mmCIF file of N, CA and C and ligand atoms in Angstrom:
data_model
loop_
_atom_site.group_PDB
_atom_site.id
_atom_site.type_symbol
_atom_site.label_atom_id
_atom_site.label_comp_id
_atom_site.label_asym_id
_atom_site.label_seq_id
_atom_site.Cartn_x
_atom_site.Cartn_y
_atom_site.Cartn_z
ATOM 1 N N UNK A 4 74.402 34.827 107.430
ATOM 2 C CA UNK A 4 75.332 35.319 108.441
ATOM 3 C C UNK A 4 75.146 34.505 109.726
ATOM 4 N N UNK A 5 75.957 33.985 110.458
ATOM 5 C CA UNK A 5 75.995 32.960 111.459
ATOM 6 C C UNK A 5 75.326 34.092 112.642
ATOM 7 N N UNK A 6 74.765 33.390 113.670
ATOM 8 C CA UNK A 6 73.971 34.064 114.420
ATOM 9 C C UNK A 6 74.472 34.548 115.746
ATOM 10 N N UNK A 7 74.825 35.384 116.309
ATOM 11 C CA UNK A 7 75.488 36.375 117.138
ATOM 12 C C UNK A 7 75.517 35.340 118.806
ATOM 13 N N UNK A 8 76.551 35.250 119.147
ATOM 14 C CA UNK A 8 77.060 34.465 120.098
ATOM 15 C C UNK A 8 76.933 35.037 121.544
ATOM 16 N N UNK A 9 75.959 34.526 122.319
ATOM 17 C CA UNK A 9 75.486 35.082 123.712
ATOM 18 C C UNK A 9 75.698 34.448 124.810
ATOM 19 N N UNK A 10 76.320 35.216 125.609
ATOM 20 C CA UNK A 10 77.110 34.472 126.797
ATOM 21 C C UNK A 10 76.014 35.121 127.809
ATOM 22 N N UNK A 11 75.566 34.350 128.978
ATOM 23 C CA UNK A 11 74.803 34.957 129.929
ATOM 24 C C UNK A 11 74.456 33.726 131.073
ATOM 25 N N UNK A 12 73.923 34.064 132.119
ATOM 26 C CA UNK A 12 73.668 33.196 133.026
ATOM 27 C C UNK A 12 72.865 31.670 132.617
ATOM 28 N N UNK A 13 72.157 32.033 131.436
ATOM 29 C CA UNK A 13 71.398 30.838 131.020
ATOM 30 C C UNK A 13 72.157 29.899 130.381
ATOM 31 N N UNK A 14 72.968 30.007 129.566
ATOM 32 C CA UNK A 14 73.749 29.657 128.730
ATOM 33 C C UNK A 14 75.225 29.147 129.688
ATOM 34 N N UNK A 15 75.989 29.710 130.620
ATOM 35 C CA UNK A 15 76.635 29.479 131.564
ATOM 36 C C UNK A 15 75.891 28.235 132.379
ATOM 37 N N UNK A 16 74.673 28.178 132.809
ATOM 38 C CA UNK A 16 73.885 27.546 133.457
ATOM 39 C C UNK A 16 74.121 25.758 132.661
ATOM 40 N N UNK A 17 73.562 26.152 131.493
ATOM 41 C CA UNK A 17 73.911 24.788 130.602
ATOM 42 C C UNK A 17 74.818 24.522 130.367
ATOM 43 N N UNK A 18 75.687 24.737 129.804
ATOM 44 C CA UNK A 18 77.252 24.413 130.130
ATOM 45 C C UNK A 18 78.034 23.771 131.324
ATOM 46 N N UNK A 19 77.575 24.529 132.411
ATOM 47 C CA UNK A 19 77.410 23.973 133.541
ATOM 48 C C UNK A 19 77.180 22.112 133.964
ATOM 49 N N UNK A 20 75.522 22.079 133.374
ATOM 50 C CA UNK A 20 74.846 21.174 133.614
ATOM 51 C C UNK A 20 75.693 20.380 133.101
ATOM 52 N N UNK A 21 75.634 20.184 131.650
ATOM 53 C CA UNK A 21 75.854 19.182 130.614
ATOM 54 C C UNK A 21 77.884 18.701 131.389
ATOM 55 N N UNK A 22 78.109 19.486 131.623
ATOM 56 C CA UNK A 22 79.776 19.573 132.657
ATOM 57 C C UNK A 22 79.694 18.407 133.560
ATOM 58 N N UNK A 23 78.811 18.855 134.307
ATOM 59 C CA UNK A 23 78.253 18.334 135.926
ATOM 60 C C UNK A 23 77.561 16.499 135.114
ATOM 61 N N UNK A 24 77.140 16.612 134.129
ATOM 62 C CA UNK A 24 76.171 15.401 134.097
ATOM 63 C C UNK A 24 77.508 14.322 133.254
ATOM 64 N N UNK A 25 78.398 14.840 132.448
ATOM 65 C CA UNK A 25 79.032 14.111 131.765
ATOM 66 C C UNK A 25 80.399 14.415 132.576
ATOM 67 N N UNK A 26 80.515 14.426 133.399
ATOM 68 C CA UNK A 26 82.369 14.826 133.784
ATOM 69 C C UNK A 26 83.310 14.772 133.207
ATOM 70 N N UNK A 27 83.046 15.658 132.415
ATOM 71 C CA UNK A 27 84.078 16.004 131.427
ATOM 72 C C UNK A 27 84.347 17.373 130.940
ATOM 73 N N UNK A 28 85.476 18.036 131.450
ATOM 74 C CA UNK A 28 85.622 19.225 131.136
ATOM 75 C C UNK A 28 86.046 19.775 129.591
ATOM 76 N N UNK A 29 84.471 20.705 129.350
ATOM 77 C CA UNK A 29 83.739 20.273 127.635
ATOM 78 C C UNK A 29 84.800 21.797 127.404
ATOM 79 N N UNK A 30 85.087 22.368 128.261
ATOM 80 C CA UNK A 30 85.900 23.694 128.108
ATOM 81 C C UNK A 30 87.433 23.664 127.375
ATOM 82 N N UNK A 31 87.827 22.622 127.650
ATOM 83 C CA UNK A 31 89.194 21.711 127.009
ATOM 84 C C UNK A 31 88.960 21.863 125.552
ATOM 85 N N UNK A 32 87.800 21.260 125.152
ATOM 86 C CA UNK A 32 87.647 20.864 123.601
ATOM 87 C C UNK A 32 88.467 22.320 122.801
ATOM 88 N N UNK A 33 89.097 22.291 122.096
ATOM 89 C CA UNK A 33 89.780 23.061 121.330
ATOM 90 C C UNK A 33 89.485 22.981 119.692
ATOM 91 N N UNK A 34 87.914 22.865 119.126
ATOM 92 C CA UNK A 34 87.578 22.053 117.803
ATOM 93 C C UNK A 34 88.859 21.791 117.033
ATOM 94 N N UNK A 35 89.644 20.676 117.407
ATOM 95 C CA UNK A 35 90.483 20.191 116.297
ATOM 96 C C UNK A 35 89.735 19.676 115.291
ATOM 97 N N UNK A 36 88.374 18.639 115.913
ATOM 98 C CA UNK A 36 87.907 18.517 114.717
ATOM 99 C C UNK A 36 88.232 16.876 114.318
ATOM 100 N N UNK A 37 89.282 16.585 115.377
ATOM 101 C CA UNK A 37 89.815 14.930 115.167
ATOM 102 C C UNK A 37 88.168 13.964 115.352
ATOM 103 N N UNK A 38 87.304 14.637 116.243
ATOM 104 C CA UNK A 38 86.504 13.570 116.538
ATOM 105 C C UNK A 38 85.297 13.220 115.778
ATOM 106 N N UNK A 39 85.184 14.526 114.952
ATOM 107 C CA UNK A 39 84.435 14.167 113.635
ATOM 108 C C UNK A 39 84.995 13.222 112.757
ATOM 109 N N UNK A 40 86.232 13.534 112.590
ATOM 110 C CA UNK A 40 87.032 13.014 111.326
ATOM 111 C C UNK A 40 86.982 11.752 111.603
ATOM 112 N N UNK A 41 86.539 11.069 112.653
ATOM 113 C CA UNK A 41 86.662 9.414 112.894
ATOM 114 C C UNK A 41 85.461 8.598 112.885
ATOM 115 N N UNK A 42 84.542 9.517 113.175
ATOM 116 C CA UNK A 42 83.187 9.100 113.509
ATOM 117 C C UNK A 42 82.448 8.366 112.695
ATOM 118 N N UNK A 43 81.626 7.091 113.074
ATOM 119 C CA UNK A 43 81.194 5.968 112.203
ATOM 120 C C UNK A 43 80.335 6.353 111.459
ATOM 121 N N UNK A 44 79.682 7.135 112.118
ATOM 122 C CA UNK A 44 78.015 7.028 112.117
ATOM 123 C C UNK A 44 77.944 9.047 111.489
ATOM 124 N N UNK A 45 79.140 9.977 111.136
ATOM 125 C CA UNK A 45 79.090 11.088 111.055
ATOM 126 C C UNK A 45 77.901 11.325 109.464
ATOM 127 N N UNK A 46 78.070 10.424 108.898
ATOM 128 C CA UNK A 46 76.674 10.563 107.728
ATOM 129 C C UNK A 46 75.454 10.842 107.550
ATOM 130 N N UNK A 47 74.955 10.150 109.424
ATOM 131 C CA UNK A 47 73.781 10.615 109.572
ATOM 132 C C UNK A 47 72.958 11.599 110.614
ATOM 133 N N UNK A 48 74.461 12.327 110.900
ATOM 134 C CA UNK A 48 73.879 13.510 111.595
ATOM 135 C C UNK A 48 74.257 14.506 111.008
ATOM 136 N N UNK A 49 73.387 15.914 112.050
ATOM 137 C CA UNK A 49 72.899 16.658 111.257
ATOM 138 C C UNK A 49 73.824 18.035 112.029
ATOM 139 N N UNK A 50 74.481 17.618 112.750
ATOM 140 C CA UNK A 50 75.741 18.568 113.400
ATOM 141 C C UNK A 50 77.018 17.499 113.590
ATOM 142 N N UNK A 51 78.196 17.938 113.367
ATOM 143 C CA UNK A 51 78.991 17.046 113.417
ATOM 144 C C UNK A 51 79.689 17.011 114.968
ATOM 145 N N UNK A 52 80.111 15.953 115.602
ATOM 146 C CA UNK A 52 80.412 15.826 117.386
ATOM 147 C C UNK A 52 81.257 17.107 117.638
ATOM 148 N N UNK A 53 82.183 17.656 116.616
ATOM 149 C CA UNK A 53 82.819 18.248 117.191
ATOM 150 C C UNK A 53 81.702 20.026 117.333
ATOM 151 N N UNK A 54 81.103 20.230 115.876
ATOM 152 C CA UNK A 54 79.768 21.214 116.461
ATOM 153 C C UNK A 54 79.022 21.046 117.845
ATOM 154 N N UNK A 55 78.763 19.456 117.922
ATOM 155 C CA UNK A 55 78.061 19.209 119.395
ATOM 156 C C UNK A 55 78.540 20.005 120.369
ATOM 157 N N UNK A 56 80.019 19.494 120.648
ATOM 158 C CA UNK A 56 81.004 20.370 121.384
ATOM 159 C C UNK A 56 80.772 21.761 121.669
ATOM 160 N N UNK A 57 81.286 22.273 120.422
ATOM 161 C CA UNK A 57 80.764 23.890 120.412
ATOM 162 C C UNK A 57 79.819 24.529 121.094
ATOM 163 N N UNK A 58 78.577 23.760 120.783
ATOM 164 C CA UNK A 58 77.589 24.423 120.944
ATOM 165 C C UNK A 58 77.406 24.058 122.661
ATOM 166 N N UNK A 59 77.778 22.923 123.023
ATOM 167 C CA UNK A 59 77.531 22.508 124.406
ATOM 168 C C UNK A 59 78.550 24.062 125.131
ATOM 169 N N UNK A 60 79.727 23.852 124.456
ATOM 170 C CA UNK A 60 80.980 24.905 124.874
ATOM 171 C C UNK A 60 80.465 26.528 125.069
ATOM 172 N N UNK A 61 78.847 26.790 124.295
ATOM 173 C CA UNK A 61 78.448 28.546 123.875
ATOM 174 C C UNK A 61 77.048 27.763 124.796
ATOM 175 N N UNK A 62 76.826 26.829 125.444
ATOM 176 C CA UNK A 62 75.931 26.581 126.449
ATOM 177 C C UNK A 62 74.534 27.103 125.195
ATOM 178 N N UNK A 63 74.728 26.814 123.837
ATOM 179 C CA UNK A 63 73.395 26.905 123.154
ATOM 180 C C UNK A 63 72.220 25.726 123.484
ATOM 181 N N UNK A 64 71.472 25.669 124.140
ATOM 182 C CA UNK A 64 70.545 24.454 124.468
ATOM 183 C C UNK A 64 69.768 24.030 123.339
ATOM 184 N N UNK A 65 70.001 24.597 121.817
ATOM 185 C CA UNK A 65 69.487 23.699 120.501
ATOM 186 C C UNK A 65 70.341 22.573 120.221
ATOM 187 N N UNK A 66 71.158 22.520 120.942
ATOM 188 C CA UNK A 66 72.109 21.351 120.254
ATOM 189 C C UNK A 66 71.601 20.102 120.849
ATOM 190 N N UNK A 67 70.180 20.286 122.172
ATOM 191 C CA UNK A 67 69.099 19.542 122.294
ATOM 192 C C UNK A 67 68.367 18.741 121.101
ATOM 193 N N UNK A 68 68.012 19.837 119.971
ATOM 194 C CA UNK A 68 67.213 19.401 119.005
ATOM 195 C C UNK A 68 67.883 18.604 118.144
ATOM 196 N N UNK A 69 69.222 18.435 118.001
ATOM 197 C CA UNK A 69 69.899 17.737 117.382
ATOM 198 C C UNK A 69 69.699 16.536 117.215
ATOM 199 N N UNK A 70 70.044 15.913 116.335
ATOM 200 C CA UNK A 70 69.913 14.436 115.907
ATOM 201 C C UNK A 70 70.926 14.086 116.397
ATOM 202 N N UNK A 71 72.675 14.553 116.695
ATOM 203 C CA UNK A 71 73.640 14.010 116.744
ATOM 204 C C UNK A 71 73.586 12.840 117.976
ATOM 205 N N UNK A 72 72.995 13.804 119.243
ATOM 206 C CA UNK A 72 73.504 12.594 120.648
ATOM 207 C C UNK A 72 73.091 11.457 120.533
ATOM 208 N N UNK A 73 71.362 11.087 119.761
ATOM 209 C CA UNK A 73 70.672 10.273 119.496
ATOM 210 C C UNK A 73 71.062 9.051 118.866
ATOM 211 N N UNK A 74 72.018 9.596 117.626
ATOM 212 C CA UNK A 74 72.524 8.403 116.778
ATOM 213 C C UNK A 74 74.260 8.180 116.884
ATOM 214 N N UNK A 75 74.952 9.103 117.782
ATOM 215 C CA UNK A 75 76.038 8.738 118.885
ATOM 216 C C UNK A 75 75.627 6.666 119.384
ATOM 217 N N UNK A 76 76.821 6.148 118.637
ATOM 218 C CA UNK A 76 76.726 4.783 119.001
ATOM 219 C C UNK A 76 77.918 4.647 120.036
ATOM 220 N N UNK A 77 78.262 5.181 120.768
ATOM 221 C CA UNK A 77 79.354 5.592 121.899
ATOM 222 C C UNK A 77 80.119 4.280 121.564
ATOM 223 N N UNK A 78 80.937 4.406 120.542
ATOM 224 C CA UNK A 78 81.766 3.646 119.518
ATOM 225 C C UNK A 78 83.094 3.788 120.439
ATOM 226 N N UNK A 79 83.115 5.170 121.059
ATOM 227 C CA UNK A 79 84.378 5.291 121.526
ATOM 228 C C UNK A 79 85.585 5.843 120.619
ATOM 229 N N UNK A 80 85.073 5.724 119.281
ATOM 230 C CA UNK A 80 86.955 6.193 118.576
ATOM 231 C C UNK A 80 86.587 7.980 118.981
ATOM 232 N N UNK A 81 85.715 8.464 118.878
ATOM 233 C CA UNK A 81 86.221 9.965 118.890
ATOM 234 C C UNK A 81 87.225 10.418 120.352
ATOM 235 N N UNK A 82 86.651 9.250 121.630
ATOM 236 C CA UNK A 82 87.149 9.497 122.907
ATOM 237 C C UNK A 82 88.464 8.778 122.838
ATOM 238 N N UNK A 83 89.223 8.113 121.703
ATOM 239 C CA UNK A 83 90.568 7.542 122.302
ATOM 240 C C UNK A 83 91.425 8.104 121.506
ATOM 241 N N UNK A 84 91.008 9.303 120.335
ATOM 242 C CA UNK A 84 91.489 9.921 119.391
ATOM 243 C C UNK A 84 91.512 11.396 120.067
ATOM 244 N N UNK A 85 90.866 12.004 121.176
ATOM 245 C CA UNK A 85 90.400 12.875 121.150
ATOM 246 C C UNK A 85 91.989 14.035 121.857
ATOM 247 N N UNK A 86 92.604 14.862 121.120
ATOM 248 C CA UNK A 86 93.843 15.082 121.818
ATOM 249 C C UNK A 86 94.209 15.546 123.459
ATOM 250 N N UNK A 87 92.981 16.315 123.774
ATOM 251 C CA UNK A 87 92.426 16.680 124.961
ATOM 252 C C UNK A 87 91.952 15.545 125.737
ATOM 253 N N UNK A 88 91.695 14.778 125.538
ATOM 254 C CA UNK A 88 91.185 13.594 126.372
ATOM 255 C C UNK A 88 89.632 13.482 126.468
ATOM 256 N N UNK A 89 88.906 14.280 125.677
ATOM 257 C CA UNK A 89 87.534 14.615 126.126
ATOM 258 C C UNK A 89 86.992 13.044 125.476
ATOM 259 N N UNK A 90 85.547 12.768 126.594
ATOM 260 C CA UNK A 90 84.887 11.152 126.784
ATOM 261 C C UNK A 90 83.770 12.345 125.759
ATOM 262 N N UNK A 91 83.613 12.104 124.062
ATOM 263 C CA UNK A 91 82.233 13.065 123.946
ATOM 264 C C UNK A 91 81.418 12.258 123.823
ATOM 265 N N UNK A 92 81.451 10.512 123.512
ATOM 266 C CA UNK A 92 80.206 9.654 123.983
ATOM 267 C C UNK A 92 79.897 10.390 125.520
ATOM 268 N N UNK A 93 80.094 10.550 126.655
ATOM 269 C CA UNK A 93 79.709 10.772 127.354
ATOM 270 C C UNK A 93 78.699 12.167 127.546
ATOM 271 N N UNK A 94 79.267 13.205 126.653
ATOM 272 C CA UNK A 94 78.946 14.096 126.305
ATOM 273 C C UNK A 94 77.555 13.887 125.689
ATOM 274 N N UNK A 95 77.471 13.299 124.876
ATOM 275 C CA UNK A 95 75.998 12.936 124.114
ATOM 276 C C UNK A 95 75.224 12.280 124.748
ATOM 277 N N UNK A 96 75.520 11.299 125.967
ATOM 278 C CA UNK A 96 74.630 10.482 126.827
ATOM 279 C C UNK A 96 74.540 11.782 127.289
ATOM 280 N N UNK A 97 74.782 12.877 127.887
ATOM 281 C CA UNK A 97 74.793 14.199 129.254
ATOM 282 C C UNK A 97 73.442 14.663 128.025
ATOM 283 N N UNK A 98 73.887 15.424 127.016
ATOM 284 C CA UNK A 98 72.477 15.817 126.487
ATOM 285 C C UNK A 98 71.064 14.771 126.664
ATOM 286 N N UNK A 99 71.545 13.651 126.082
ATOM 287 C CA UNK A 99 70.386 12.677 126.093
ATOM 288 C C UNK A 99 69.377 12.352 127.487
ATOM 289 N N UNK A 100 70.239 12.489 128.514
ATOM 290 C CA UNK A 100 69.582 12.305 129.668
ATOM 291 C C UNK A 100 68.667 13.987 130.087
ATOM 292 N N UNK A 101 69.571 14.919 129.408
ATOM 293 C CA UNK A 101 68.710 16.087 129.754
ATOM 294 C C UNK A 101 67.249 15.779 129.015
ATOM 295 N N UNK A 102 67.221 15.362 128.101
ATOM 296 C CA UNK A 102 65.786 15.039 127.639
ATOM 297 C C UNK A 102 65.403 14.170 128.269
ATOM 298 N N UNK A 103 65.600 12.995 128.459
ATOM 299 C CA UNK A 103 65.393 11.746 129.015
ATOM 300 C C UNK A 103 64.523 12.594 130.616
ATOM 301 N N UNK A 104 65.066 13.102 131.361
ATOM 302 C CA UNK A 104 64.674 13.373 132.465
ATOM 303 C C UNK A 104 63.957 14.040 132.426
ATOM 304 N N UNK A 105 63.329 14.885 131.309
ATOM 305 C CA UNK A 105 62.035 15.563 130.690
ATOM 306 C C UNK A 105 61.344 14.893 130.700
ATOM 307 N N UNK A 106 61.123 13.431 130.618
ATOM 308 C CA UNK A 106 59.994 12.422 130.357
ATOM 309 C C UNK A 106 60.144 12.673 128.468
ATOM 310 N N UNK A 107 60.833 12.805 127.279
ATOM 311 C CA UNK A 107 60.935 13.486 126.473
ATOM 312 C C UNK A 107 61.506 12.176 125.831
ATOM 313 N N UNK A 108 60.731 11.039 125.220
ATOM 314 C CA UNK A 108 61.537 10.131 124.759
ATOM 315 C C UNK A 108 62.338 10.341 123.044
ATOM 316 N N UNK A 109 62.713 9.841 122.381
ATOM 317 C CA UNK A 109 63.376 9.807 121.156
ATOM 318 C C UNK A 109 62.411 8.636 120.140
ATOM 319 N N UNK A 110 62.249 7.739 121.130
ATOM 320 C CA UNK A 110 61.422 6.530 119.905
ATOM 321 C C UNK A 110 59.961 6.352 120.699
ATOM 322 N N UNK A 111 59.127 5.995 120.003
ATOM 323 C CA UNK A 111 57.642 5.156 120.373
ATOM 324 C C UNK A 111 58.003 4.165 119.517
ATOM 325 N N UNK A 112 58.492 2.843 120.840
ATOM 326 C CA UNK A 112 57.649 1.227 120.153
ATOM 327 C C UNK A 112 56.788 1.110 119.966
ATOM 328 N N UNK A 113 55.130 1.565 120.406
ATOM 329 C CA UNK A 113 54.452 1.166 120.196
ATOM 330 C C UNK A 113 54.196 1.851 118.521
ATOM 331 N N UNK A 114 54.639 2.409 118.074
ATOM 332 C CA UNK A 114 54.101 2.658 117.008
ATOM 333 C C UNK A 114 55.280 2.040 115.890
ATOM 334 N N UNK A 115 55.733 1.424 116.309
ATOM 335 C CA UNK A 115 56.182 0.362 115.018
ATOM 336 C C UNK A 115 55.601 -1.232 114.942
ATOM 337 N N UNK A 116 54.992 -1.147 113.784
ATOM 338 C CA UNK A 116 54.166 -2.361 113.394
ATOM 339 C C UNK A 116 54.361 -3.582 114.068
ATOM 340 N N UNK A 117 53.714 -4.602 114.705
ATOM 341 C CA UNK A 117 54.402 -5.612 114.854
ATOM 342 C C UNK A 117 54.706 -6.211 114.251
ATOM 343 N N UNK A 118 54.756 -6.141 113.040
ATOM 344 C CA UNK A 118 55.609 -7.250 112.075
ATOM 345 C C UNK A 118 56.793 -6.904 111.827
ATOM 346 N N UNK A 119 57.281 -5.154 111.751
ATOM 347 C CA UNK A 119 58.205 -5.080 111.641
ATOM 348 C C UNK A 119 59.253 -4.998 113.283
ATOM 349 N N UNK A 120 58.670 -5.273 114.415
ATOM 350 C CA UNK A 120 59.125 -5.852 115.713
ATOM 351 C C UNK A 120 59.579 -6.908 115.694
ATOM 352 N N UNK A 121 58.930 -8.159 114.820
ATOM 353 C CA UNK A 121 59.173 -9.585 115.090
ATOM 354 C C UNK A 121 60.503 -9.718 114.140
ATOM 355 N N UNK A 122 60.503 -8.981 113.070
ATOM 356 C CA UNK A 122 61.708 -8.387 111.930
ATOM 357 C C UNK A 122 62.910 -7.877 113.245
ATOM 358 N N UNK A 123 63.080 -7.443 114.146
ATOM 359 C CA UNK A 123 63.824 -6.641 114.806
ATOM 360 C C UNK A 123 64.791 -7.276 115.733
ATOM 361 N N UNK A 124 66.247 -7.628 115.763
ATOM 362 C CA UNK A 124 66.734 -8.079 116.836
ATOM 363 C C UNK A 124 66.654 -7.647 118.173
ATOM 364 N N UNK A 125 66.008 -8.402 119.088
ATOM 365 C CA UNK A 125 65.916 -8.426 120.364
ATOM 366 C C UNK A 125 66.918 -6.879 120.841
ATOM 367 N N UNK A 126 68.281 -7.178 120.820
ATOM 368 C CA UNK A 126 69.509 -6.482 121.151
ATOM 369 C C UNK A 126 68.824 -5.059 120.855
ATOM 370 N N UNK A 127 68.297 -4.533 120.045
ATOM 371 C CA UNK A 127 68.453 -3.311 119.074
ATOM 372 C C UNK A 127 67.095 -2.776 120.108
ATOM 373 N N UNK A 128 65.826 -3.497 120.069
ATOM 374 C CA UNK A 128 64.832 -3.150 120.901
ATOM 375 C C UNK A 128 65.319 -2.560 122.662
ATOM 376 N N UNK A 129 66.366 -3.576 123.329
ATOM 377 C CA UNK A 129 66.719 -3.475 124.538
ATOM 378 C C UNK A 129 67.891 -2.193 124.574
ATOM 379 N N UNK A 130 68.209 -1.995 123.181
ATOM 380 C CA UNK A 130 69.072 -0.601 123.143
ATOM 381 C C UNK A 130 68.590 0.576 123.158
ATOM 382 N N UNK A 131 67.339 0.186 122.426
ATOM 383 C CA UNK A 131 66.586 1.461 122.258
ATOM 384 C C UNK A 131 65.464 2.237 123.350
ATOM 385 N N UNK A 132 65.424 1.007 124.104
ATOM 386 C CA UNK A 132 64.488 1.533 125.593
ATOM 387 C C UNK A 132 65.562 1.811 126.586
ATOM 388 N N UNK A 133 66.676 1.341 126.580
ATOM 389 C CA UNK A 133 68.168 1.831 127.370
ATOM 390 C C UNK A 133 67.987 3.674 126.908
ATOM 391 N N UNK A 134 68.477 3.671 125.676
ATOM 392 C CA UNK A 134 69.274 4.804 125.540
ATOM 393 C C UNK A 134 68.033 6.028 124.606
ATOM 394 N N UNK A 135 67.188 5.575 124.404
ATOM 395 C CA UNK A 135 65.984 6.593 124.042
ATOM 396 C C UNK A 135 64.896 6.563 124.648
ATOM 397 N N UNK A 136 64.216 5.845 125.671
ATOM 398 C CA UNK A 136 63.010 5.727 126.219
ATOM 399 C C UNK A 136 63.496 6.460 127.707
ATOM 400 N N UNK A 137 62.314 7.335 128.315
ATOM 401 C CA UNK A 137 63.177 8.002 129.571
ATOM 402 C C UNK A 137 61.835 6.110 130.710
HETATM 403 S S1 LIG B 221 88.677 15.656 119.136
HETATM 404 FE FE1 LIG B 221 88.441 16.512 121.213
HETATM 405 S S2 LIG B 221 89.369 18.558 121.149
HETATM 406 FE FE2 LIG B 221 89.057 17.876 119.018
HETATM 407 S S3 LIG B 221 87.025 18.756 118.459
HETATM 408 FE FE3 LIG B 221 86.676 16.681 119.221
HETATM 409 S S4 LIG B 221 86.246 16.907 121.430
HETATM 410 FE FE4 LIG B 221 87.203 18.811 120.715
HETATM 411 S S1 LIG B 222 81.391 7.782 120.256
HETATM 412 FE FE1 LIG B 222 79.699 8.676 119.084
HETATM 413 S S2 LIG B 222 80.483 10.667 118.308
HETATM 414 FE FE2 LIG B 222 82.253 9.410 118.954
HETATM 415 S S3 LIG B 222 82.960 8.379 117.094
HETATM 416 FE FE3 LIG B 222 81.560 6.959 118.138
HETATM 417 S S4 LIG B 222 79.545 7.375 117.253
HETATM 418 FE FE4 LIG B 222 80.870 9.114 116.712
#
């Protein structure tokens, strides 16, 4: 049974934030559902963008624990498809930085081998201290 939907100052509070950090009014989203249906990378997450939505929309702060914002390659098709106009790459950078500003990173370089570093394009390393290292 899906788990009982709680509206309250905390939850208002995040909604809020994630609003304020991504300017984008996440209240619009209407789950059509278009921005899943486009998504490159929707295989390897574990909520689909337009759930992201949702849950950003019910101010649930697990949609933190999510894998989705992380592997969000802000590709852009969900934001030029999106009928509402909603930016939800931006949306997923707004979660990401809420961790990020935790000191709360996503990857440790140091714990990938150096051999498989010297294996690694430059580009992919400088992406990954951009958009997962706070
Ligand atoms: S395409 Fe836009 S309106 Fe539709 S679910 Fe995604 S964010 Fe919401
Ligand atoms: S911007 Fe992110 S969520 Fe949107 S289609 Fe691209 S990878 Fe998927």
């Amino acid at each position: 049974m899906p788990g009982k939907i709680v509206i309250n100052d905390k939850t208002i509070a995040f909604l809020e934030k994630i609003i304020e950090l991504s300017g984008e009014t996440i209240t619009l989203c209407d789950q059509c559902g278009t921005c899943s249906g486009g998504c490159p990378v929707i295989h390897e997450m574990d909520i689909t963008p337009s759930q992201m939505m949702h849950k950003v929309q019910l101010g649930q702060e697990d949609v933190l624990e999510s894998k989705t914002m992380w592997l969000c390659a802000s590709c852009n098709t969900c934001t030029v498809r999106c009928p509402r106009g909603l930016d939800v790459a931006k949306v997923a950078e707004a979660l990401r930085q809420v961790k990020l500003r935790q000191s709360i990173d996503n990857v440790d370089l140091n714990s990938i081998p150096k051999e498989d570093l010297r294996e690694l394009p430059p580009i992919a390393i400088i992406a990954a201290n951009r958009k997962m290292i706070s």
